[in-house]
Coordinates of N, CA and C in Angstrom, one line a residue:
M224 N -74.1 32.9 21.1 CA -73.4 31.7 21.7 C -73.9 30.5 21.0
T225 N -73.1 29.5 20.7 CA -73.5 28.3 20.0 C -73.0 27.1 20.8
K226 N -73.9 26.1 21.0 CA -73.6 24.9 21.7 C -72.7 24.0 20.8
Q227 N -72.5 24.3 19.6 CA -71.6 23.5 18.7 C -70.1 23.9 18.9
A228 N -69.9 24.9 19.7 CA -68.5 25.4 20.0 C -67.9 24.5 21.0
A229 N -66.6 24.5 21.1 CA -65.8 23.8 22.1 C -64.6 24.6 22.5
V230 N -64.1 24.4 23.7 CA -62.9 25.0 24.1 C -61.9 23.9 24.5
L231 N -60.7 23.8 23.9 CA -59.7 22.8 24.2 C -58.5 23.5 24.8
F232 N -57.9 22.7 25.7 CA -56.8 23.3 26.5 C -55.6 22.5 26.5
D233 N -54.4 23.1 26.5 CA -53.2 22.5 27.0 C -53.3 22.2 28.5
L234 N -52.5 21.4 29.1 CA -52.6 21.1 30.5 C -51.6 21.8 31.3
D235 N -50.3 21.4 31.2 CA -49.3 22.0 32.1 C -49.0 23.4 31.7
G236 N -49.1 24.3 32.7 CA -48.9 25.7 32.4 C -50.1 26.5 31.9
T237 N -51.2 25.8 31.6 CA -52.4 26.4 31.1 C -53.5 26.2 32.1
L238 N -53.9 25.0 32.4 CA -54.9 24.7 33.4 C -54.3 24.5 34.8
L239 N -53.3 23.6 34.8 CA -52.7 23.3 36.1 C -51.2 23.8 36.2
D240 N -50.9 24.3 37.4 CA -49.5 24.7 37.7 C -48.8 23.4 38.2
T241 N -48.2 22.7 37.3 CA -47.5 21.4 37.6 C -46.0 21.6 37.8
A242 N -45.5 22.8 37.7 CA -44.1 23.1 37.8 C -43.5 22.6 39.1
P243 N -44.2 22.8 40.3 CA -43.6 22.3 41.5 C -43.2 20.8 41.5
D244 N -44.1 20.0 41.0 CA -43.9 18.6 41.0 C -43.0 18.1 39.8
L245 N -43.1 18.8 38.7 CA -42.1 18.5 37.6 C -40.7 18.9 38.0
G246 N -40.6 20.1 38.6 CA -39.3 20.5 39.0 C -38.7 19.6 40.1
A247 N -39.5 19.1 41.0 CA -39.0 18.2 42.0 C -38.5 16.9 41.4
A248 N -39.2 16.4 40.4 CA -38.8 15.2 39.7 C -37.5 15.4 39.0
A249 N -37.4 16.5 38.3 CA -36.1 16.8 37.6 C -35.0 16.9 38.6
N250 N -35.2 17.5 39.8 CA -34.1 17.7 40.8 C -33.8 16.4 41.4
Y251 N -34.7 15.5 41.5 CA -34.4 14.1 42.0 C -33.4 13.5 41.1
V252 N -33.6 13.5 39.8 CA -32.7 12.9 38.9 C -31.4 13.6 38.9
L253 N -31.4 15.0 38.9 CA -30.1 15.7 38.9 C -29.3 15.4 40.1
A254 N -29.9 15.3 41.3 CA -29.2 15.0 42.5 C -28.6 13.6 42.4
K255 N -29.4 12.7 41.9 CA -28.9 11.3 41.7 C -27.7 11.2 40.9
H256 N -27.5 12.2 40.0 CA -26.3 12.2 39.1 C -25.4 13.3 39.4
Q257 N -25.4 13.8 40.7 CA -24.5 14.8 41.2 C -24.5 16.1 40.4
R258 N -25.7 16.5 40.0 CA -25.8 17.8 39.3 C -26.6 18.8 40.2
A259 N -26.3 20.0 40.0 CA -27.0 21.1 40.8 C -28.5 21.1 40.5
P260 N -29.3 21.5 41.5 CA -30.8 21.5 41.2 C -31.2 22.7 40.4
L261 N -32.3 22.6 39.8 CA -33.0 23.7 39.1 C -33.7 24.6 40.1
G262 N -33.7 25.9 40.0 CA -34.5 26.7 40.8 C -35.9 26.7 40.4
M263 N -36.9 27.1 41.2 CA -38.3 27.0 40.9 C -38.6 28.0 39.7
A264 N -38.0 29.1 39.6 CA -38.2 30.0 38.5 C -37.8 29.4 37.2
Q265 N -36.7 28.7 37.2 CA -36.2 28.0 36.0 C -37.1 26.9 35.7
A266 N -37.5 26.1 36.7 CA -38.3 24.9 36.4 C -39.7 25.4 35.8
R267 N -40.2 26.5 36.3 CA -41.5 27.0 35.8 C -41.4 27.4 34.4
Q268 N -40.3 28.0 34.0 CA -40.1 28.4 32.6 C -40.0 27.2 31.6
L269 N -39.4 26.1 32.2 CA -39.1 24.9 31.4 C -40.1 23.8 31.4
S270 N -41.1 23.9 32.3 CA -42.0 22.8 32.5 C -42.9 22.5 31.2
S271 N -43.2 23.4 30.4 CA -43.9 23.2 29.2 C -43.1 22.3 28.2
H272 N -41.8 22.3 28.4 CA -40.9 21.5 27.5 C -40.7 20.1 28.0
G273 N -41.4 19.7 29.1 CA -41.4 18.3 29.5 C -40.1 17.9 30.2
A274 N -40.0 16.5 30.3 CA -38.9 15.9 31.0 C -37.6 16.3 30.3
I275 N -37.6 16.2 29.0 CA -36.3 16.4 28.3 C -35.9 17.9 28.5
G276 N -36.8 18.8 28.4 CA -36.4 20.2 28.5 C -35.8 20.5 29.9
L277 N -36.5 19.9 30.9 CA -36.0 20.1 32.3 C -34.6 19.5 32.5
L278 N -34.4 18.3 32.0 CA -33.1 17.6 32.2 C -32.0 18.2 31.4
K279 N -32.3 18.6 30.2 CA -31.3 19.2 29.3 C -30.8 20.5 30.0
A280 N -31.7 21.3 30.6 CA -31.2 22.5 31.3 C -30.4 22.1 32.5
G281 N -30.8 21.1 33.2 CA -30.0 20.7 34.4 C -28.7 20.2 34.1
F282 N -28.5 19.4 33.1 CA -27.2 18.8 32.7 C -26.4 19.8 31.9
G283 N -27.0 20.7 31.2 CA -26.3 21.5 30.3 C -26.3 20.9 28.9
E284 N -26.4 21.7 27.9 CA -26.6 21.2 26.6 C -25.4 20.2 26.1
T285 N -24.2 20.6 26.4 CA -23.1 19.7 26.0 C -23.1 18.4 26.8
D286 N -23.2 18.5 28.1 CA -23.2 17.3 28.9 C -24.4 16.4 28.6
W287 N -25.5 17.0 28.3 CA -26.8 16.2 28.0 C -26.6 15.4 26.8
A288 N -25.9 15.8 25.8 CA -25.7 15.1 24.6 C -24.9 13.8 24.8
N289 N -24.2 13.7 25.9 CA -23.4 12.5 26.2 C -24.1 11.5 27.2
Q290 N -25.4 11.9 27.6 CA -26.1 11.1 28.6 C -27.0 10.0 28.0
A291 N -27.3 9.1 28.8 CA -28.3 8.1 28.4 C -29.7 8.7 28.6
Q292 N -30.1 9.5 27.6 CA -31.3 10.3 27.7 C -32.6 9.6 28.0
T293 N -32.8 8.5 27.3 CA -34.0 7.7 27.5 C -34.1 7.2 28.9
E294 N -33.0 6.8 29.5 CA -33.0 6.2 30.8 C -33.3 7.4 31.8
L295 N -32.6 8.5 31.6 CA -32.8 9.6 32.5 C -34.3 10.2 32.5
R296 N -34.8 10.2 31.3 CA -36.2 10.7 31.2 C -37.1 9.7 31.9
Q297 N -36.9 8.4 31.8 CA -37.7 7.4 32.5 C -37.6 7.6 34.0
Q298 N -36.4 7.9 34.5 CA -36.2 8.1 35.9 C -37.0 9.3 36.4
L299 N -37.0 10.3 35.6 CA -37.8 11.5 36.0 C -39.3 11.1 36.0
L300 N -39.8 10.4 35.0 CA -41.2 10.1 34.9 C -41.6 9.1 36.0
D301 N -40.7 8.2 36.4 CA -41.1 7.3 37.4 C -41.2 8.0 38.8
Y302 N -40.3 8.9 39.0 CA -40.4 9.7 40.3 C -41.7 10.6 40.2
Y303 N -41.9 11.2 39.1 CA -43.1 12.1 38.9 C -44.4 11.3 39.2
Q304 N -44.4 10.1 38.6 CA -45.6 9.3 38.8 C -45.9 9.1 40.2
Q305 N -44.9 8.9 41.0 CA -45.1 8.6 42.5 C -45.4 9.8 43.3
H306 N -45.2 11.0 42.7 CA -45.4 12.2 43.5 C -46.1 13.2 42.6
I307 N -47.1 12.7 41.9 CA -47.7 13.5 40.7 C -48.5 14.7 41.1
C308 N -49.1 14.7 42.3 CA -49.9 15.8 42.7 C -49.7 16.3 44.1
E309 N -48.4 16.5 44.5 CA -48.1 17.0 45.8 C -48.1 18.5 45.8
G310 N -47.7 19.1 44.7 CA -47.6 20.6 44.7 C -48.4 21.2 43.6
T311 N -49.2 20.4 42.8 CA -49.9 20.8 41.6 C -51.3 21.3 42.0
D312 N -51.7 22.4 41.4 CA -53.1 22.9 41.6 C -53.5 23.7 40.4
F313 N -54.8 24.0 40.3 CA -55.3 24.9 39.2 C -54.6 26.3 39.4
F314 N -54.4 27.0 38.3 CA -54.1 28.4 38.3 C -55.4 29.1 38.8
S315 N -55.2 30.2 39.4 CA -56.4 31.0 39.9 C -57.4 31.3 38.8
G316 N -58.6 31.1 39.1 CA -59.7 31.4 38.1 C -60.0 30.3 37.2
I317 N -59.2 29.3 37.1 CA -59.5 28.2 36.1 C -60.7 27.4 36.5
R318 N -60.8 27.0 37.7 CA -62.0 26.3 38.2 C -63.3 27.0 37.7
Q319 N -63.3 28.3 38.0 CA -64.5 29.1 37.7 C -64.7 29.1 36.2
A320 N -63.7 29.2 35.4 CA -63.9 29.1 33.9 C -64.4 27.8 33.4
L321 N -64.0 26.7 34.0 CA -64.5 25.4 33.6 C -65.9 25.2 34.1
Q322 N -66.3 25.7 35.3 CA -67.6 25.7 35.8 C -68.6 26.5 34.8
W323 N -68.1 27.6 34.4 CA -68.8 28.5 33.5 C -69.1 27.7 32.2
L324 N -68.1 27.0 31.6 CA -68.3 26.2 30.4 C -69.4 25.2 30.6
N325 N -69.3 24.5 31.8 CA -70.3 23.5 32.1 C -71.7 24.0 32.2
Q326 N -71.8 25.2 32.8 CA -73.1 25.8 33.0 C -73.8 26.2 31.7
H327 N -72.9 26.5 30.7 CA -73.4 27.0 29.4 C -73.4 25.9 28.4
S328 N -73.1 24.6 28.8 CA -73.2 23.4 28.0 C -72.2 23.6 26.8
I329 N -71.0 24.1 27.1 CA -70.0 24.2 26.1 C -69.0 23.1 26.4
A330 N -68.8 22.2 25.4 CA -67.9 21.1 25.5 C -66.4 21.6 25.7
W331 N -65.7 20.9 26.5 CA -64.3 21.3 26.7 C -63.4 20.0 26.9
G332 N -62.2 20.2 26.6 CA -61.3 19.0 26.7 C -59.8 19.4 26.8
V333 N -59.0 18.4 26.8 CA -57.5 18.6 27.0 C -56.7 17.9 25.9
I334 N -55.8 18.7 25.3 CA -54.8 18.1 24.4 C -53.5 18.5 24.9
T335 N -52.7 17.5 25.3 CA -51.4 17.7 26.0 C -50.4 16.8 25.4
N336 N -49.1 17.2 25.5 CA -48.0 16.3 25.2 C -47.5 15.4 26.3
K337 N -48.1 15.6 27.5 CA -47.9 14.7 28.7 C -48.4 13.3 28.3
P338 N -47.7 12.3 28.6 CA -48.2 10.9 28.3 C -49.6 10.8 28.9
E339 N -50.4 10.0 28.1 CA -51.9 9.9 28.4 C -52.0 9.2 29.8
G340 N -51.3 8.2 30.2 CA -51.4 7.6 31.4 C -51.1 8.5 32.6
L341 N -50.1 9.3 32.5 CA -49.8 10.3 33.5 C -50.9 11.4 33.6
S342 N -51.4 11.8 32.4 CA -52.4 12.8 32.4 C -53.7 12.3 33.1
K343 N -54.1 11.1 32.8 CA -55.3 10.5 33.5 C -55.0 10.4 35.0
Q344 N -53.8 10.0 35.4 CA -53.5 9.9 36.8 C -53.6 11.2 37.5
L345 N -53.1 12.3 36.8 CA -53.1 13.6 37.4 C -54.6 14.2 37.5
L346 N -55.3 14.0 36.4 CA -56.6 14.6 36.3 C -57.6 14.0 37.3
A347 N -57.3 12.7 37.7 CA -58.1 12.0 38.7 C -58.1 12.7 40.1
H348 N -57.1 13.5 40.3 CA -57.0 14.3 41.6 C -58.0 15.5 41.6
F349 N -58.6 15.8 40.5 CA -59.4 17.0 40.5 C -60.8 16.7 39.9
P350 N -61.8 16.8 40.8 CA -63.2 16.4 40.4 C -63.7 17.2 39.2
E351 N -63.1 18.4 39.0 CA -63.6 19.2 37.8 C -63.4 18.5 36.5
F352 N -62.4 17.6 36.4 CA -62.1 17.0 35.1 C -63.1 15.8 34.8
E353 N -64.0 15.5 35.7 CA -65.1 14.6 35.4 C -65.9 15.1 34.2
Q354 N -66.0 16.4 34.0 CA -66.8 16.9 32.9 C -65.9 17.1 31.6
C355 N -64.7 16.7 31.6 CA -63.8 16.8 30.5 C -64.3 15.9 29.4
A356 N -64.6 16.5 28.2 CA -65.2 15.7 27.1 C -64.2 14.8 26.3
V357 N -62.9 15.2 26.3 CA -61.9 14.5 25.6 C -60.6 14.8 26.2
L358 N -59.7 13.7 26.2 CA -58.3 13.9 26.6 C -57.5 13.2 25.6
V359 N -56.6 14.0 25.0 CA -55.6 13.4 24.0 C -54.2 13.7 24.6
G360 N -53.5 12.6 24.9 CA -52.2 12.7 25.5 C -51.1 12.7 24.4
G361 N -49.8 12.8 24.9 CA -48.7 12.9 24.0 C -48.4 11.6 23.3
D362 N -48.9 10.5 23.8 CA -48.7 9.2 23.2 C -50.0 8.5 22.9
T363 N -51.1 9.2 22.9 CA -52.4 8.7 22.5 C -52.4 8.1 21.0
I364 N -51.8 8.9 20.2 CA -51.5 8.5 18.8 C -50.0 8.8 18.5
A365 N -49.5 8.5 17.3 CA -48.1 8.6 17.0 C -47.7 10.1 17.0
Q366 N -48.6 11.0 16.6 CA -48.2 12.4 16.5 C -48.5 13.2 17.7
R367 N -47.7 14.2 17.9 CA -47.8 15.1 19.1 C -47.9 16.5 18.6
K368 N -48.4 17.4 19.4 CA -48.3 18.8 19.0 C -46.9 19.2 18.8
P369 N -46.6 20.0 17.8 CA -47.5 20.9 17.0 C -48.2 20.2 15.8
D370 N -48.0 18.9 15.6 CA -48.7 18.2 14.5 C -50.2 18.4 14.7
P371 N -51.0 18.6 13.7 CA -52.4 18.8 13.8 C -53.2 17.6 14.2
E372 N -52.7 16.4 14.0 CA -53.5 15.2 14.2 C -54.1 15.0 15.6
P373 N -53.4 15.4 16.7 CA -54.1 15.3 18.0 C -55.3 16.3 18.1
M374 N -55.2 17.4 17.5 CA -56.2 18.4 17.5 C -57.4 17.9 16.7
L375 N -57.2 17.3 15.6 CA -58.3 16.7 14.8 C -58.9 15.5 15.4
L376 N -58.1 14.7 16.2 CA -58.7 13.6 16.9 C -59.7 14.1 18.0
A377 N -59.3 15.1 18.7 CA -60.1 15.7 19.7 C -61.4 16.2 19.1
C378 N -61.3 17.0 18.0 CA -62.5 17.5 17.4 C -63.4 16.4 16.9
D379 N -62.9 15.4 16.3 CA -63.7 14.2 15.8 C -64.4 13.5 17.0
T380 N -63.7 13.4 18.1 CA -64.2 12.7 19.3 C -65.4 13.4 19.8
I381 N -65.4 14.8 19.9 CA -66.5 15.5 20.5 C -67.4 16.1 19.4
K382 N -67.1 15.8 18.1 CA -68.0 16.1 17.0 C -68.2 17.6 16.9
V383 N -67.1 18.3 16.9 CA -67.1 19.8 16.7 C -66.1 20.2 15.6
D384 N -66.5 21.1 14.7 CA -65.7 21.6 13.7 C -64.5 22.4 14.3
P385 N -63.3 22.2 13.8 CA -62.2 23.0 14.3 C -62.4 24.5 14.2
L386 N -63.1 24.9 13.2 CA -63.4 26.3 13.1 C -64.2 26.9 14.2
H387 N -64.9 26.0 15.0 CA -65.7 26.4 16.1 C -65.0 26.1 17.4
C388 N -63.7 25.9 17.4 CA -62.9 25.5 18.6 C -62.0 26.7 18.9
L389 N -61.9 26.9 20.2 CA -60.8 27.7 20.8 C -59.8 26.8 21.4
Y390 N -58.5 27.0 21.1 CA -57.5 26.3 21.8 C -56.6 27.2 22.6
V391 N -56.5 26.8 23.9 CA -55.8 27.7 24.9 C -54.5 27.0 25.3
G392 N -53.4 27.6 25.1 CA -52.1 27.0 25.5 C -51.1 28.1 25.8
D393 N -50.0 27.6 26.4 CA -48.9 28.6 26.8 C -47.6 28.4 26.1
A394 N -47.5 27.5 25.1 CA -46.3 27.2 24.4 C -46.4 27.4 22.9
E395 N -45.3 27.6 22.3 CA -45.3 27.9 20.8 C -46.0 26.7 20.1
R396 N -45.7 25.5 20.5 CA -46.3 24.3 19.9 C -47.8 24.3 20.0
D397 N -48.3 24.8 21.1 CA -49.8 24.9 21.3 C -50.4 25.8 20.2
I398 N -49.8 27.0 20.1 CA -50.4 27.9 19.1 C -50.2 27.4 17.7
A399 N -49.1 26.8 17.4 CA -48.9 26.2 16.0 C -49.9 25.1 15.8
A400 N -50.1 24.2 16.7 CA -51.1 23.1 16.5 C -52.5 23.7 16.3
G401 N -52.9 24.7 17.1 CA -54.2 25.2 16.8 C -54.3 25.9 15.5
N402 N -53.3 26.7 15.2 CA -53.3 27.4 13.9 C -53.3 26.4 12.7
N403 N -52.6 25.3 12.9 CA -52.5 24.3 11.8 C -53.8 23.6 11.5
T404 N -54.8 23.8 12.4 CA -56.1 23.2 12.3 C -57.2 24.2 12.2
N405 N -56.8 25.5 12.0 CA -57.8 26.5 11.8 C -58.7 26.8 13.0
M406 N -58.2 26.4 14.2 CA -58.8 26.8 15.4 C -58.5 28.2 15.7
T407 N -59.3 28.9 16.6 CA -58.9 30.1 17.2 C -57.9 29.8 18.3
T408 N -56.8 30.5 18.3 CA -55.8 30.2 19.3 C -55.7 31.3 20.3
L409 N -55.6 30.9 21.6 CA -55.4 31.9 22.7 C -54.2 31.6 23.5
L410 N -53.3 32.5 23.6 CA -52.0 32.3 24.3 C -52.2 32.7 25.8
A411 N -52.0 31.7 26.7 CA -52.1 31.9 28.1 C -50.9 32.5 28.6
L412 N -50.9 33.8 28.8 CA -49.7 34.5 29.2 C -49.3 34.3 30.7
W413 N -50.2 33.7 31.4 CA -49.8 33.3 32.8 C -49.0 32.0 32.9
G414 N -48.8 31.4 31.8 CA -48.2 30.1 31.8 C -46.7 30.1 31.8
Y415 N -46.1 29.0 31.3 CA -44.6 28.8 31.4 C -43.9 29.4 30.2
I416 N -43.9 30.7 30.2 CA -43.3 31.4 29.1 C -42.0 32.1 29.6
S417 N -40.9 31.9 28.9 CA -39.6 32.4 29.3 C -39.4 33.8 28.6
E418 N -38.4 34.5 29.2 CA -38.1 35.8 28.6 C -37.5 35.7 27.2
Q419 N -37.0 34.5 26.9 CA -36.4 34.3 25.6 C -37.5 34.0 24.5
D420 N -38.7 33.7 24.9 CA -39.7 33.4 24.0 C -40.2 34.7 23.2
N421 N -40.2 34.6 21.9 CA -40.7 35.8 21.1 C -42.1 35.5 20.8
I422 N -43.0 35.8 21.7 CA -44.4 35.3 21.5 C -45.1 36.0 20.4
E423 N -44.7 37.2 20.0 CA -45.3 37.8 18.8 C -45.2 37.0 17.5
L424 N -44.1 36.2 17.5 CA -43.9 35.4 16.3 C -44.8 34.2 16.3
W425 N -45.4 33.9 17.4 CA -46.2 32.7 17.5 C -47.6 32.8 16.8
A426 N -48.0 34.1 16.5 CA -49.2 34.4 15.8 C -50.5 33.8 16.4
A427 N -50.6 33.9 17.7 CA -51.8 33.6 18.4 C -52.9 34.6 18.0
D428 N -54.2 34.1 17.9 CA -55.3 35.0 17.6 C -55.6 35.9 18.7
L429 N -55.5 35.4 20.0 CA -55.9 36.1 21.2 C -54.8 35.9 22.2
H430 N -54.7 36.9 23.1 CA -53.8 36.8 24.3 C -54.7 37.0 25.5
C431 N -54.3 36.3 26.6 CA -55.0 36.5 27.9 C -53.9 36.6 28.9
E432 N -53.9 37.8 29.6 CA -52.8 38.1 30.5 C -52.8 37.3 31.8
K433 N -54.0 37.2 32.4 CA -54.1 36.6 33.7 C -55.2 35.5 33.6
S434 N -54.9 34.4 34.4 CA -55.8 33.3 34.4 C -57.2 33.6 34.9
E435 N -57.3 34.6 35.8 CA -58.5 35.1 36.3 C -59.4 35.7 35.2
Q436 N -58.8 36.1 34.1 CA -59.5 36.7 33.0 C -60.0 35.7 31.9
L437 N -59.7 34.5 32.1 CA -60.0 33.5 31.1 C -61.5 33.3 30.8
E438 N -62.3 33.3 31.9 CA -63.7 33.1 31.7 C -64.3 34.2 30.8
Q439 N -63.9 35.5 31.1 CA -64.4 36.6 30.3 C -63.9 36.5 28.8
T440 N -62.7 36.1 28.7 CA -62.1 36.0 27.3 C -62.8 34.9 26.5
I441 N -63.1 33.8 27.1 CA -63.9 32.7 26.4 C -65.3 33.2 26.1
S442 N -65.9 33.9 27.0 CA -67.3 34.4 26.8 C -67.3 35.4 25.6
D443 N -66.3 36.3 25.6 CA -66.2 37.2 24.4 C -66.0 36.5 23.1
W444 N -65.2 35.5 23.1 CA -65.0 34.7 21.9 C -66.3 34.0 21.4
L445 N -66.9 33.4 22.3 CA -68.2 32.7 22.0 C -69.2 33.7 21.4
S446 N -69.3 34.9 22.0 CA -70.3 35.9 21.5 C -70.0 36.3 20.1
E447 N -68.8 36.1 19.6 CA -68.5 36.6 18.3 C -68.6 35.4 17.2
L448 N -68.9 34.2 17.7 CA -69.1 33.1 16.7 C -70.3 33.3 15.9

């Protein structure tokens, strides 16, 4: 095990189960515009795709093309900001994995496409994130995942070579971003993955079936560095 290693995470669908609050925000906007609500199962599959993914599903692809998309997205984000942590919590076993990293002096951080301000507001609800070494949001810089720049910024901030980083995420863009920077990529299969996702094409280095297994999976990766 090396202290020069780091573990970086996606946020929604990887560390935190944010689908209840994101789904509620989407349904608020859909109801406001006389559209049927999304079911929780559908919201869970779509939450990694953010506000646009949720709203596009709710309006339908053809109808969505004719909407004031920027305005609707802002309506969702405004509602979400006001109700940001009513139903959100860690996935099972994630707290223990973060505690394990802290105990072994392994730096860890978050790289998400969620806006930085909303990310900070959300993380403030969880004391565990006080040990987070770096947070890169979707608007921290001009580029977002799957672009490599957010990944490189995080590595530069914590002074760790990408080759010594594990990136954990539940979406294709997460794995692509990690692969684009020569990180080891781990696909969080407990996250917001739909039946239509062809995960074998994403080319993740590692898969982890259950969030409760994350601590052991990270330990195994570190032991092989």
